[in-house]
Amino acid sequence: MGEAIIKWGIMAAGGIAESFAGDLAYASNGEAYAIGSRNLEKAEAFAKKFGIPKAYGSYEELVADPEVDAVYVATPHPYHKDNVMTALRAGKAVLCEKPFTVNSAELEELVAYARERKLFLMEAMWTRFLPVIRRVREWLAAGRIGEVRLVKADFGFRVGWDPAGRLLNPELGGGALLDAGIYPISFASMVLGPHPQSVQSTAHLGETGVDEHFSVLLTYGNGATASLNGAVRLAIGNDAYIHGTNGKIYVPGFLNATLATLYVDGEEPETVRDDRAFKGYAYEAEAVGRALHAGLTESSDIPLDESLAILRLMDQIRGQWGLKYPFE
């Protein structure tokens, strides 16, 4: 493929798709080439807004376009599995918005198919690709704070009361875990690995039956713990702390981190900043482009086995609350 520009096809024309399309203008190795919506007028309006050459009134037409190199799936959670499969069957590389699927059984099917066909597949956990988070990983790898003993991470906001809306509707995989909770859970996995020894969690299930806020405590074999919270009806903020035996790392607003500070005992604090002019989705798009140019079928930053382990962990957490979605 050489260093050709990756032509992206965007599946669905909602808010997150707009964020991604806007950011592609800043990506060095990719461009928004086509948009597919189940409503042609919506697709055409989206294409006009972002200067996208092709607009399609169905996902099938989008993935059938031979010019499309990679598909970004931006549909609601319960549709991810079928939508990703549609793109994979057309032989496309796929970047799927988080959570990858609503449960691990769905993802197992996608991973098996992608591996069998040797197609690129990645979860759009954009936080992993932010320069600030890359630096945090370098600090950890260099042992700057000693042995990590505790990770604390929260992400929660208070959404308006809309029982039919995406965040509170069980039919759409609503609730805090899939939408917000995956961020702290994925952050803990990045730092401590995706295989805790024990999982203890609790949730408040609201009147629509979904988890409005939850807390989880993970314990790892080396004695480290992770204390994580997520919410969609409670504004708990979005900060992360990593405490080690020789210091700590603080990442305010870790979800879209623009800042992180390293505190090593006996040293001056060290802060890293990202003054980007865009939201931050361009970084994950560029990572996909680099992987495709290198002939890879998955990302080393968020490998498929880790995405699977995270979803299995989320299944386990949800199992402790007795929460099943109507479509499961």
Coordinates of C-alpha atoms in Angstrom, one line a residue:
M1 CA 0.0 0.0 0.0
G2 CA 3.1 2.2 0.4
E3 CA 2.5 5.4 2.4
A4 CA -0.8 6.1 0.6
I5 CA -3.5 8.0 2.5
I6 CA -6.0 5.8 4.3
K7 CA -9.5 6.4 2.9
W8 CA -11.9 6.2 5.8
G9 CA -15.5 5.2 5.5
I10 CA -17.6 6.4 8.5
M11 CA -20.5 4.2 9.5
A12 CA -23.3 6.3 11.1
A13 CA -23.7 10.1 11.3
G14 CA -24.2 10.8 15.0
G15 CA -22.2 12.9 17.4
I16 CA -19.2 10.6 17.8
A17 CA -18.9 10.2 14.0
E18 CA -18.8 14.0 13.8
S19 CA -16.0 14.2 16.3
F20 CA -14.0 11.6 14.4
A21 CA -14.7 13.2 11.0
G22 CA -13.6 16.6 12.2
D23 CA -10.4 15.1 13.6
L24 CA -9.5 13.3 10.4
A25 CA -8.7 16.7 8.9
Y26 CA -5.7 16.7 11.4
A27 CA -4.6 13.1 10.6
S28 CA -1.3 12.9 8.7
N29 CA -2.1 9.6 7.0
G30 CA -5.9 9.4 6.6
E31 CA -8.9 11.3 5.2
A32 CA -12.7 11.1 5.5
Y33 CA -13.6 9.6 2.1
A34 CA -17.2 8.3 2.6
I35 CA -20.1 8.5 5.0
G36 CA -22.8 5.9 5.3
S37 CA -26.1 6.4 7.2
R38 CA -29.4 4.6 7.0
N39 CA -30.8 8.0 5.9
L40 CA -29.4 9.3 2.7
E41 CA -30.3 12.9 3.5
K42 CA -28.5 12.7 6.8
A43 CA -25.4 11.2 5.0
E44 CA -25.5 14.0 2.4
A45 CA -25.7 16.7 5.1
F46 CA -22.8 15.1 7.0
A47 CA -20.7 14.8 3.8
K48 CA -21.4 18.5 3.0
K49 CA -20.4 19.6 6.5
F50 CA -17.1 17.8 6.5
G51 CA -16.2 17.9 2.8
I52 CA -16.5 14.2 2.4
P53 CA -16.6 13.1 -1.3
K54 CA -19.0 10.1 -1.0
A55 CA -22.4 9.8 0.8
Y56 CA -24.3 6.6 1.0
G57 CA -27.9 5.9 2.3
S58 CA -26.9 2.4 3.6
Y59 CA -24.1 0.7 5.4
E60 CA -24.0 -2.0 2.7
E61 CA -23.2 0.6 0.0
L62 CA -20.5 2.2 2.2
V63 CA -18.6 -1.1 2.7
A64 CA -19.1 -2.1 -1.0
D65 CA -17.1 1.0 -2.1
P66 CA -13.8 -0.4 -3.3
E67 CA -12.0 2.9 -2.5
V68 CA -12.7 2.6 1.2
D69 CA -9.7 1.2 3.1
A70 CA -10.9 1.3 6.6
V71 CA -14.4 1.6 8.3
Y72 CA -15.0 3.5 11.5
V73 CA -18.1 2.0 13.2
A74 CA -19.9 4.7 15.2
T75 CA -23.4 3.2 15.7
P76 CA -25.0 2.5 19.1
H77 CA -23.5 -0.4 21.2
P78 CA -26.0 -3.2 20.4
Y79 CA -25.4 -2.8 16.6
H80 CA -21.6 -2.9 16.7
K81 CA -21.3 -6.7 16.2
D82 CA -23.5 -6.8 13.1
N83 CA -22.0 -3.6 11.7
V84 CA -18.4 -4.7 12.2
M85 CA -19.3 -8.0 10.6
T86 CA -20.8 -6.2 7.6
A87 CA -17.5 -4.3 7.1
L88 CA -15.3 -7.4 7.7
R89 CA -17.2 -9.5 5.3
A90 CA -16.5 -6.8 2.7
G91 CA -12.8 -7.2 3.5
K92 CA -12.4 -3.9 5.2
A93 CA -10.1 -2.9 8.1
V94 CA -12.3 -1.9 11.0
L95 CA -12.0 0.6 13.9
C96 CA -15.0 0.1 16.2
E97 CA -16.2 2.6 18.7
K98 CA -16.0 1.5 22.3
P99 CA -17.4 -0.7 23.8
F100 CA -16.4 -3.1 21.1
T101 CA -19.6 -5.1 21.6
V102 CA -22.1 -5.4 24.4
N103 CA -20.6 -8.7 25.7
S104 CA -17.6 -10.9 25.2
A105 CA -19.5 -13.6 23.3
E106 CA -20.2 -11.1 20.5
L107 CA -16.6 -10.0 20.4
E108 CA -15.2 -13.5 20.3
E109 CA -17.1 -14.1 17.1
L110 CA -15.7 -10.9 15.5
V111 CA -12.1 -11.6 16.6
A112 CA -12.3 -15.2 15.2
Y113 CA -13.6 -14.0 11.9
A114 CA -11.1 -11.1 11.6
R115 CA -8.2 -13.4 12.4
E116 CA -9.3 -16.1 10.0
R117 CA -9.6 -13.5 7.2
K118 CA -6.4 -11.7 8.4
L119 CA -8.2 -8.4 8.6
F120 CA -7.3 -5.5 10.8
L121 CA -9.7 -5.0 13.7
M122 CA -9.3 -2.5 16.7
E123 CA -11.4 -1.0 19.5
A124 CA -11.5 2.8 19.3
M125 CA -10.2 3.3 22.8
W126 CA -8.9 6.7 21.8
T127 CA -7.5 7.5 25.2
R128 CA -4.7 4.9 24.7
F129 CA -3.3 6.9 21.7
L130 CA -3.1 10.3 23.3
P131 CA 0.5 11.6 23.6
V132 CA 0.0 12.3 27.3
I133 CA -1.1 8.7 28.0
R134 CA 1.8 7.4 25.9
R135 CA 4.1 9.4 28.2
V136 CA 2.4 8.0 31.3
R137 CA 3.1 4.5 29.9
E138 CA 6.8 5.4 29.4
W139 CA 7.0 6.6 33.1
L140 CA 5.5 3.3 34.2
A141 CA 7.7 1.2 32.0
A142 CA 10.8 3.1 33.4
G143 CA 9.6 2.3 37.0
R144 CA 9.6 6.0 37.9
I145 CA 7.0 5.6 40.7
G146 CA 8.3 2.2 41.8
E147 CA 5.9 -0.6 42.0
V148 CA 2.3 0.3 41.2
R149 CA 0.1 -0.4 44.2
L150 CA -3.2 1.4 43.5
V151 CA -5.0 2.8 40.5
K152 CA -8.0 5.1 41.1
A153 CA -10.0 6.2 38.1
D154 CA -13.5 7.7 37.7
F155 CA -15.6 8.8 34.8
G156 CA -19.2 10.0 35.3
F157 CA -21.6 12.7 34.3
R158 CA -25.2 13.5 34.9
V159 CA -27.3 13.1 31.8
G160 CA -30.8 14.6 31.7
W161 CA -33.7 12.3 32.4
D162 CA -34.6 10.7 29.0
P163 CA -35.7 7.1 29.5
A164 CA -35.8 6.5 25.7
G165 CA -32.4 8.1 25.1
R166 CA -29.3 6.0 24.4
L167 CA -27.8 6.3 27.9
L168 CA -30.8 5.1 29.9
N169 CA -32.5 2.7 27.5
P170 CA -31.8 -0.9 28.2
E171 CA -32.7 -1.8 24.6
L172 CA -29.8 0.4 23.4
G173 CA -27.3 -1.1 26.0
G174 CA -27.7 2.0 28.2
G175 CA -26.2 2.5 31.6
A176 CA -22.9 3.6 33.0
L177 CA -20.8 0.4 32.5
L178 CA -20.7 0.3 28.7
D179 CA -20.7 4.0 28.0
A180 CA -18.6 5.6 30.8
G181 CA -17.3 2.7 32.9
I182 CA -15.3 1.2 30.1
Y183 CA -12.9 4.1 30.4
P184 CA -11.7 3.6 34.0
I185 CA -11.8 -0.2 33.5
S186 CA -9.6 0.1 30.3
F187 CA -7.3 2.5 32.1
A188 CA -6.8 0.0 35.0
S189 CA -6.1 -2.7 32.4
M190 CA -3.5 -0.6 30.7
V191 CA -1.7 -0.1 34.0
L192 CA -2.2 -3.4 35.9
G193 CA -3.2 -5.8 33.1
P194 CA -6.7 -7.2 32.1
H195 CA -6.7 -10.2 34.5
P196 CA -7.5 -9.2 38.1
Q197 CA -7.6 -12.0 40.6
S198 CA -10.8 -10.8 42.3
V199 CA -13.7 -8.5 41.3
Q200 CA -16.1 -6.9 43.7
S201 CA -18.7 -4.5 42.4
T202 CA -21.9 -2.8 43.2
A203 CA -24.3 -0.7 41.2
H204 CA -27.4 1.5 41.5
L205 CA -29.9 0.3 39.0
G206 CA -32.4 3.1 38.2
E207 CA -36.0 2.9 37.2
T208 CA -35.3 2.0 33.5
G209 CA -33.3 -1.0 34.8
V210 CA -29.8 0.1 33.8
D211 CA -26.9 1.0 36.0
E212 CA -26.9 4.7 36.7
H213 CA -23.7 4.5 38.7
F214 CA -21.4 1.7 39.8
S215 CA -18.2 1.1 41.8
V216 CA -15.8 -1.8 41.3
L217 CA -12.7 -2.9 43.3
L218 CA -10.2 -5.1 41.4
T219 CA -7.4 -7.0 43.2
Y220 CA -4.4 -8.3 41.3
G221 CA -2.0 -11.2 42.1
N222 CA 0.8 -8.8 43.0
G223 CA -1.2 -7.1 45.7
A224 CA -2.1 -4.1 43.6
T225 CA -5.7 -2.8 43.6
A226 CA -7.9 -0.7 41.3
S227 CA -10.8 1.4 42.6
L228 CA -13.0 2.5 39.8
N229 CA -16.3 4.3 39.4
G230 CA -18.6 5.1 36.5
A231 CA -21.9 7.0 36.2
V232 CA -24.4 8.5 33.8
R233 CA -26.7 10.1 36.4
L234 CA -23.9 11.5 38.7
A235 CA -21.3 14.0 37.9
I236 CA -18.2 12.4 39.5
G237 CA -15.6 13.9 37.2
N238 CA -12.9 12.1 35.2
D239 CA -9.6 11.9 37.1
A240 CA -7.1 9.1 37.4
Y241 CA -4.3 8.5 39.9
I242 CA -1.6 5.8 39.8
H243 CA 0.1 5.4 43.2
G244 CA 3.4 3.6 43.4
T245 CA 5.9 2.8 46.1
N246 CA 8.1 5.8 45.1
G247 CA 5.5 8.4 44.0
K248 CA 2.4 8.9 41.9
I249 CA 1.0 10.0 38.5
Y250 CA -2.0 12.3 38.3
V251 CA -4.0 12.5 35.1
P252 CA -6.8 15.0 35.3
G253 CA -9.6 14.4 32.7
F254 CA -7.8 11.2 31.7
L255 CA -10.5 10.3 29.1
N256 CA -9.2 13.0 26.7
A257 CA -6.0 13.8 28.7
T258 CA -4.1 17.0 27.8
L259 CA -2.0 16.9 31.0
A260 CA -0.3 14.5 33.3
T261 CA 2.0 15.1 36.3
L262 CA 4.6 12.7 37.7
Y263 CA 5.4 13.1 41.4
V264 CA 8.6 11.1 42.3
D265 CA 9.5 11.2 46.0
G266 CA 12.3 13.7 46.6
E267 CA 12.1 15.2 43.1
E268 CA 10.4 18.2 41.5
P269 CA 7.1 17.3 39.8
E270 CA 7.3 16.7 36.0
T271 CA 4.3 17.7 33.9
V272 CA 3.6 16.7 30.3
R273 CA 1.0 18.7 28.2
D274 CA -0.7 18.3 24.8
D275 CA -1.9 21.6 23.4
R276 CA -3.6 20.0 20.4
A277 CA -6.0 22.0 18.3
F278 CA -8.3 19.1 17.8
K279 CA -10.3 16.7 20.0
G280 CA -7.8 13.8 20.0
Y281 CA -9.4 11.1 17.7
A282 CA -6.8 11.8 15.0
Y283 CA -4.3 9.9 17.0
E284 CA -6.2 6.6 16.9
A285 CA -6.9 7.1 13.2
E286 CA -3.2 7.6 12.6
A287 CA -2.3 4.5 14.6
V288 CA -4.7 2.5 12.4
G289 CA -3.0 3.9 9.3
R290 CA 0.5 3.0 10.6
A291 CA -0.7 -0.5 11.4
L292 CA -2.2 -1.0 7.9
H293 CA 1.0 0.3 6.3
A294 CA 3.0 -2.1 8.4
G295 CA 0.7 -5.0 7.3
L296 CA -0.5 -5.6 10.9
T297 CA -4.0 -6.9 11.7
E298 CA -4.2 -5.6 15.3
S299 CA -2.9 -2.8 17.5
S300 CA -0.1 -3.3 20.0
D301 CA -1.6 -0.5 22.1
I302 CA -5.0 -2.2 22.5
P303 CA -4.6 -5.8 21.3
L304 CA -7.7 -7.9 20.6
D305 CA -7.0 -10.2 23.4
E306 CA -7.0 -7.3 25.8
S307 CA -10.3 -5.9 24.5
L308 CA -11.7 -9.4 24.9
A309 CA -10.4 -9.7 28.5
I310 CA -11.9 -6.3 29.3
L311 CA -15.3 -7.3 28.0
R312 CA -15.1 -10.6 29.9
L313 CA -14.4 -8.5 33.0
M314 CA -17.3 -6.2 32.3
D315 CA -19.6 -9.3 31.8
Q316 CA -18.5 -10.5 35.2
I317 CA -19.1 -7.1 36.8
R318 CA -22.6 -6.9 35.3
G319 CA -23.2 -10.5 36.4
Q320 CA -22.7 -9.4 40.0
W321 CA -25.5 -6.9 39.6
G322 CA -27.8 -9.4 37.8
L323 CA -28.1 -7.0 34.8
K324 CA -29.0 -8.5 31.5
Y325 CA -29.9 -6.5 28.4
P326 CA -33.2 -7.3 26.7
F327 CA -31.4 -8.5 23.5
E328 CA -29.1 -10.9 25.3

